[in-house]
Each structure stands twice: as structure tokens, then as C-alpha cells.
PDB file of C-alpha atoms in Angstrom:
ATOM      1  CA  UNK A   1     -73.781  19.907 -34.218  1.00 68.00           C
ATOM      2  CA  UNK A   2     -72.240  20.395 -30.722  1.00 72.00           C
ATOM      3  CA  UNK A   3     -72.343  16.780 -30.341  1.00 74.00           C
ATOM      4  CA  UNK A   4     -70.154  16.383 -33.499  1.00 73.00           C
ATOM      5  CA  UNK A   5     -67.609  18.914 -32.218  1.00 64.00           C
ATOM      6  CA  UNK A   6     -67.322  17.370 -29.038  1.00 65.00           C
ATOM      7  CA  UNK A   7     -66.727  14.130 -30.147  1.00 71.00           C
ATOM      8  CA  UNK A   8     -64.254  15.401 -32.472  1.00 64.00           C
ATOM      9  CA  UNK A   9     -62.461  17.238 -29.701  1.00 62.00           C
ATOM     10  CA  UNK A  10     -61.934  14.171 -27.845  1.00 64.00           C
ATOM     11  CA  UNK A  11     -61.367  11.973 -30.210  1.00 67.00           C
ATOM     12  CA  UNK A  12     -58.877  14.743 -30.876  1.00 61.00           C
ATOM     13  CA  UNK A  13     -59.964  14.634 -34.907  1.00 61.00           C
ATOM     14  CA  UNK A  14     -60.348  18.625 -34.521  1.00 55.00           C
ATOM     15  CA  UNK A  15     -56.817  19.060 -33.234  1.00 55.00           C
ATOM     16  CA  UNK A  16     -55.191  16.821 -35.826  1.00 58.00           C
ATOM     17  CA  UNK A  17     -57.282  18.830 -39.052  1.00 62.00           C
ATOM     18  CA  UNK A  18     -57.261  22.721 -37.410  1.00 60.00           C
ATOM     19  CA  UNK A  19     -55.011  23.421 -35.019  1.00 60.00           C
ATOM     20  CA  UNK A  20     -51.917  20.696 -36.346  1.00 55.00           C
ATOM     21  CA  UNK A  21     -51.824  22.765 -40.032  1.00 60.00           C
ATOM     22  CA  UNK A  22     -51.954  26.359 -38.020  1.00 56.00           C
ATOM     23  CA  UNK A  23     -49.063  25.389 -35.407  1.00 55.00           C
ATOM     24  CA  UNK A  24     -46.718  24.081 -38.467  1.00 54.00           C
ATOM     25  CA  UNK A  25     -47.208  26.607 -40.796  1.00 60.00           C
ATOM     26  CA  UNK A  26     -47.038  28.950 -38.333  1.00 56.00           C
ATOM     27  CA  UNK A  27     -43.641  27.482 -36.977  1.00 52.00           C
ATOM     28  CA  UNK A  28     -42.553  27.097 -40.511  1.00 52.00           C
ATOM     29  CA  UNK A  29     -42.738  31.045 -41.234  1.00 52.00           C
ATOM     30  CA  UNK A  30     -40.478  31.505 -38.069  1.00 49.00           C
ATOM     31  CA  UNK A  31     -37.833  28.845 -39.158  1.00 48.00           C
ATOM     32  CA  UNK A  32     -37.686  30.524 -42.378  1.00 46.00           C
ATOM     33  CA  UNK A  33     -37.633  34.069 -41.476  1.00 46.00           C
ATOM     34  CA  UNK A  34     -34.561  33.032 -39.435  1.00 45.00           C
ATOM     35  CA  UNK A  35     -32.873  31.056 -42.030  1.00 45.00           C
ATOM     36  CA  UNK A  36     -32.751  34.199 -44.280  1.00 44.00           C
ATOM     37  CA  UNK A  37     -29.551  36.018 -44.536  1.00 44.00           C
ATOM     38  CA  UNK A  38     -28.661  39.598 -45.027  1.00 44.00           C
ATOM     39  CA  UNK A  39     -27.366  39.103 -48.266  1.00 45.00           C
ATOM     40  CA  UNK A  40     -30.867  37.175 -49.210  1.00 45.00           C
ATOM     41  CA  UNK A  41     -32.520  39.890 -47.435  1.00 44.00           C
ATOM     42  CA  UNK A  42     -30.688  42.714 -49.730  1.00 44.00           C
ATOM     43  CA  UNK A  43     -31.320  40.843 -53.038  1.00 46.00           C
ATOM     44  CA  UNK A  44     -34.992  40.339 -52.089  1.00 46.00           C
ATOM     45  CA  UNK A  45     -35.295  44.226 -51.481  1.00 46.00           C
ATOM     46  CA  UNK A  46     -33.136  45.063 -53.732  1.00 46.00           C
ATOM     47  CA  UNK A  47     -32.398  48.597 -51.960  1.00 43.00           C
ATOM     48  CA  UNK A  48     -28.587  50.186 -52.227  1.00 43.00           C
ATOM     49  CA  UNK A  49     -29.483  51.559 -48.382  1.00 41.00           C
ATOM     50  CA  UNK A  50     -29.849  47.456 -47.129  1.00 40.00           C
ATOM     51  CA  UNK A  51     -26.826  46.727 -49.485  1.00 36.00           C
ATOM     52  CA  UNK A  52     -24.609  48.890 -47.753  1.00 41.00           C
ATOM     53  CA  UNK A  53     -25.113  47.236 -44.419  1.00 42.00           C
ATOM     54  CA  UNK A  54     -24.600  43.917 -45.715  1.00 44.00           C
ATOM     55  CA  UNK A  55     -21.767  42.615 -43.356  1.00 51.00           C
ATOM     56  CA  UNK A  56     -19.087  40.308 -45.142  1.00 70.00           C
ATOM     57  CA  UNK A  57     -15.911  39.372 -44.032  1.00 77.00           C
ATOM     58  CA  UNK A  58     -12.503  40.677 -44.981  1.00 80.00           C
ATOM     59  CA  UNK A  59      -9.431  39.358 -46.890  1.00 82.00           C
ATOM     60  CA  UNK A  60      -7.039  37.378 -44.991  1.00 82.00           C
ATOM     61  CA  UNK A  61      -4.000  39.543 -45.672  1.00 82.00           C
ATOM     62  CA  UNK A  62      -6.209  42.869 -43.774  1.00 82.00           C
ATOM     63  CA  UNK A  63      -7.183  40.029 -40.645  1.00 83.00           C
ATOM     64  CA  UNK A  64      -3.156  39.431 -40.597  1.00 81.00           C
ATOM     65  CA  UNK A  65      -2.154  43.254 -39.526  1.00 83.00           C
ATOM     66  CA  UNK A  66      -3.622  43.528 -36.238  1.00 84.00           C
ATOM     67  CA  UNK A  67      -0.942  42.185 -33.939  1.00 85.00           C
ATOM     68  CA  UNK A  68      -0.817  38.523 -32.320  1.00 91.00           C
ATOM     69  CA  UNK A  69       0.392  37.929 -28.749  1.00 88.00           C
ATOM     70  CA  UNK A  70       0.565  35.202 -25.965  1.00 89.00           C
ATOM     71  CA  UNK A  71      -1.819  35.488 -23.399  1.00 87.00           C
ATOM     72  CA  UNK A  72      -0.787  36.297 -20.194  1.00 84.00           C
ATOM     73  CA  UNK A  73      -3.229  36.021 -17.553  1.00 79.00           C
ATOM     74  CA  UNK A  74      -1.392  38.811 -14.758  1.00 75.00           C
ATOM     75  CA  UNK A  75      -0.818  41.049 -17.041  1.00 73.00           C
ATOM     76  CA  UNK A  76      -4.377  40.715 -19.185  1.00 66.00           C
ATOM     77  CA  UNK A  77      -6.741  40.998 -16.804  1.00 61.00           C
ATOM     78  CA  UNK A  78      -5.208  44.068 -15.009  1.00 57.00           C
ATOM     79  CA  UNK A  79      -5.336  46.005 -18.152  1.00 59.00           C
ATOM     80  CA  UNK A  80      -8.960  44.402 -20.119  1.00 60.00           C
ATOM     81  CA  UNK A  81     -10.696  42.485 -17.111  1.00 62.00           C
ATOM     82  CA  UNK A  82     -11.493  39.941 -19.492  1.00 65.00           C
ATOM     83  CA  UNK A  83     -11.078  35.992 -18.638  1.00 76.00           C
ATOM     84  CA  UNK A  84     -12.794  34.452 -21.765  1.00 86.00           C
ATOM     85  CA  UNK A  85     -13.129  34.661 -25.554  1.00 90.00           C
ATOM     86  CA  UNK A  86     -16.438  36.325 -26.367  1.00 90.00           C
ATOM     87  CA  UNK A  87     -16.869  34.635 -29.676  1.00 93.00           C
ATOM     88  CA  UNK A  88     -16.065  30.677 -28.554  1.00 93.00           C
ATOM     89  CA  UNK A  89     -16.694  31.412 -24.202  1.00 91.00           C
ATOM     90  CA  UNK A  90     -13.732  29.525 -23.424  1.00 91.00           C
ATOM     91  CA  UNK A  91     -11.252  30.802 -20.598  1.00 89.00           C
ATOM     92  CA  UNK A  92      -8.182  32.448 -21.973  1.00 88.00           C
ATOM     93  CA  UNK A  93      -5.399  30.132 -20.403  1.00 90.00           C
ATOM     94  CA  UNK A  94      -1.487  31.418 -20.020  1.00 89.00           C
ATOM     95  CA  UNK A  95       0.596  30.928 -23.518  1.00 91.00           C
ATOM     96  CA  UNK A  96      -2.207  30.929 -25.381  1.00 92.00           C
ATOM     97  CA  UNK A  97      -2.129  32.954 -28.769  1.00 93.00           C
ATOM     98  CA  UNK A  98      -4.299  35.992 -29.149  1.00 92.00           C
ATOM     99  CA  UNK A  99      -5.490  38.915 -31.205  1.00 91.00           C
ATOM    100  CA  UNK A 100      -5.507  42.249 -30.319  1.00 89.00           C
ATOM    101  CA  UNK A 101      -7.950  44.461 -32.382  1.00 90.00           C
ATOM    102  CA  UNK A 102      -6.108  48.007 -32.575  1.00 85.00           C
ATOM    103  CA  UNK A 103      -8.791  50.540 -32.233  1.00 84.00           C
ATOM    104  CA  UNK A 104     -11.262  49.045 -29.507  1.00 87.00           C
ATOM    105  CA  UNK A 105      -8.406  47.456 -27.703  1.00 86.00           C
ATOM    106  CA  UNK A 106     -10.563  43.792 -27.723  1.00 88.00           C
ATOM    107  CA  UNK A 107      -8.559  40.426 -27.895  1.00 89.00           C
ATOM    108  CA  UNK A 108      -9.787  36.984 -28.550  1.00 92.00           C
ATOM    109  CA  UNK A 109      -8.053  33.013 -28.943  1.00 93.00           C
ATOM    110  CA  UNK A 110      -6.420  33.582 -32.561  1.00 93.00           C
ATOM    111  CA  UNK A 111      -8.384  30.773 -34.371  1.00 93.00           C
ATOM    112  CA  UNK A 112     -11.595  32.251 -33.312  1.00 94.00           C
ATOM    113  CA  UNK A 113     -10.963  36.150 -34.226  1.00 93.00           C
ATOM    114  CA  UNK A 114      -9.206  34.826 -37.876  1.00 92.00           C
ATOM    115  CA  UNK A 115     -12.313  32.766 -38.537  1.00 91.00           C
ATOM    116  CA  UNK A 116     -14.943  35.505 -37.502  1.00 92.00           C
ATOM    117  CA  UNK A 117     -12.990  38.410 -39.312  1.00 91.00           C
ATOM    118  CA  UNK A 118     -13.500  35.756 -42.678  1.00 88.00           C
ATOM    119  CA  UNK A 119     -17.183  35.692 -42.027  1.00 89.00           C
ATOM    120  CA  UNK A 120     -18.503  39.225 -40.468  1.00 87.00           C
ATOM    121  CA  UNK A 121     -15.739  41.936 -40.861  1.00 87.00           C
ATOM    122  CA  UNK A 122     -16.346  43.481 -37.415  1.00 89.00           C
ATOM    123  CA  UNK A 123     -14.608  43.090 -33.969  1.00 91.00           C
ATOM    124  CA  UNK A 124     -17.390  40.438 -32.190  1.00 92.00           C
ATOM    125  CA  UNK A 125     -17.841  42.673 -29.547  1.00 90.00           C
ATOM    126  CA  UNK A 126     -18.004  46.608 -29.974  1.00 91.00           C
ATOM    127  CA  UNK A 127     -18.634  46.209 -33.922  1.00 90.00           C
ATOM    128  CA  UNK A 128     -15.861  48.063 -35.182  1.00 88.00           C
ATOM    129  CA  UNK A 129     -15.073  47.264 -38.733  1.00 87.00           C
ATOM    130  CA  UNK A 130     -11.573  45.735 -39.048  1.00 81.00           C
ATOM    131  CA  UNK A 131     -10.464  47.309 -42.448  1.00 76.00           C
ATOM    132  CA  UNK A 132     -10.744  50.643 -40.609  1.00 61.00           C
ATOM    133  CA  UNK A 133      -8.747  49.960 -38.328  1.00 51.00           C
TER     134      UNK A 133
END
């Protein structure tokens, strides 16, 4: 019998028909507990309490209103210390158009903020929800 199973481990027969299935399925459960999204996760619960912290974005006409300026990098970082976007980590750079989120006082490149506010709601960075504000 130990013969057997140490042949098999070198001939690496044991890895290939134990350990192989564990590691997969195991990796398997991670990839798909990952791949599940809120809105999955509140159906599959079916609880009002997860429902009501389902994020979703908001309409386009509400991510209009906050106000939309050029960047300009002397006057910027003296006020918000900030020299990149937090949602795309690309350096603001002069003449640049930006979003200023009212409440929290957060801006971001234009394209970015508009296309985050579709998908999640909420300013990026301090998680303020943008129909509030």
C-alpha cells in the first residue's frame, strides 16, 4: 500500500486525481462568489434590509446639476491637494473639464464622474449619494 502511494506521488497520478479537483473547485467558488452582484445578492436573499443598500446609478438629468469647470492646476491644488482622478488615476492636466460634487467638495475628469454616477450613484470617494446632494 505505501508502495502504491508513492509511486503514485511521483508519477504525480495522486496530484492529477486529489489535489487537481480540490484546487479548481475550490478556485471556482472564489471566482464565483466575486462575480455575484449586489443586485444578484438581494434577489437571492430576498431581504427589503439588502434591497435598500443596493447601489444603482442615477438619471442623467440629476448627474447634469452638479457644476462643470476647467481644471486649473494653481488654483486646484491650493484649495483640494488633489493631482489625479480617483476613479481613472490619471493626472488632472490644465484646461481639462471637471466635476465638482457639491456637498463633499470632490472633483474628477468629466467623462469619468458622468460614467460612474450612471453605474453607482455615489461620489467615488467619500460615498455621498449624488441625488442628495
Amino acid at each position: 500500500m505505501q508502495v502504491a502511494l508513492l509511486r503514485s506521488l511521483l508519477n504525480g497520478k495522486l496530484f492529477m486525481e486529489w489535489i487537481c479537483p480540490a484546487v479548481a473547485q475550490a478556485y471556482h467558488c472564489h471566482i464565483s462568489a466575486h462575480a455575484t452582484t449586489y443586485r444578484e445578492e438581494s434577489d437571492i436573499y430576498n431581504d427589503n434590509i439588502v434591497r435598500e443598500i443596493t447601489v444603482e446609478g442615477v438619471a442623467w438629468n440629476i448627474i447634469q446639476k452638479p457644476p462643470v469647470q476647467q481644471f486649473n492646476s494653481s488654483k486646484m491644488f491650493k484649495l483640494y491637494n488633489d493631482s489625479c482622478c480617483s476613479i481613472c488615476f490619471q493626472d488632472f492636466e490644465d484646461e481639462e473639464f471637471v466635476r465638482t460634487l457639491p456637498k463633499c467638495g470632490h472633483f474628477f475628469h468629466l467623462v469619468c464622474i458622468d460614467k460612474w454616477l450612471v453605474q453607482q450613484g455615489s461620489c467615488p470617494m467619500c460615498k455621498i449619494y449624488v441625488p442628495d446632494l
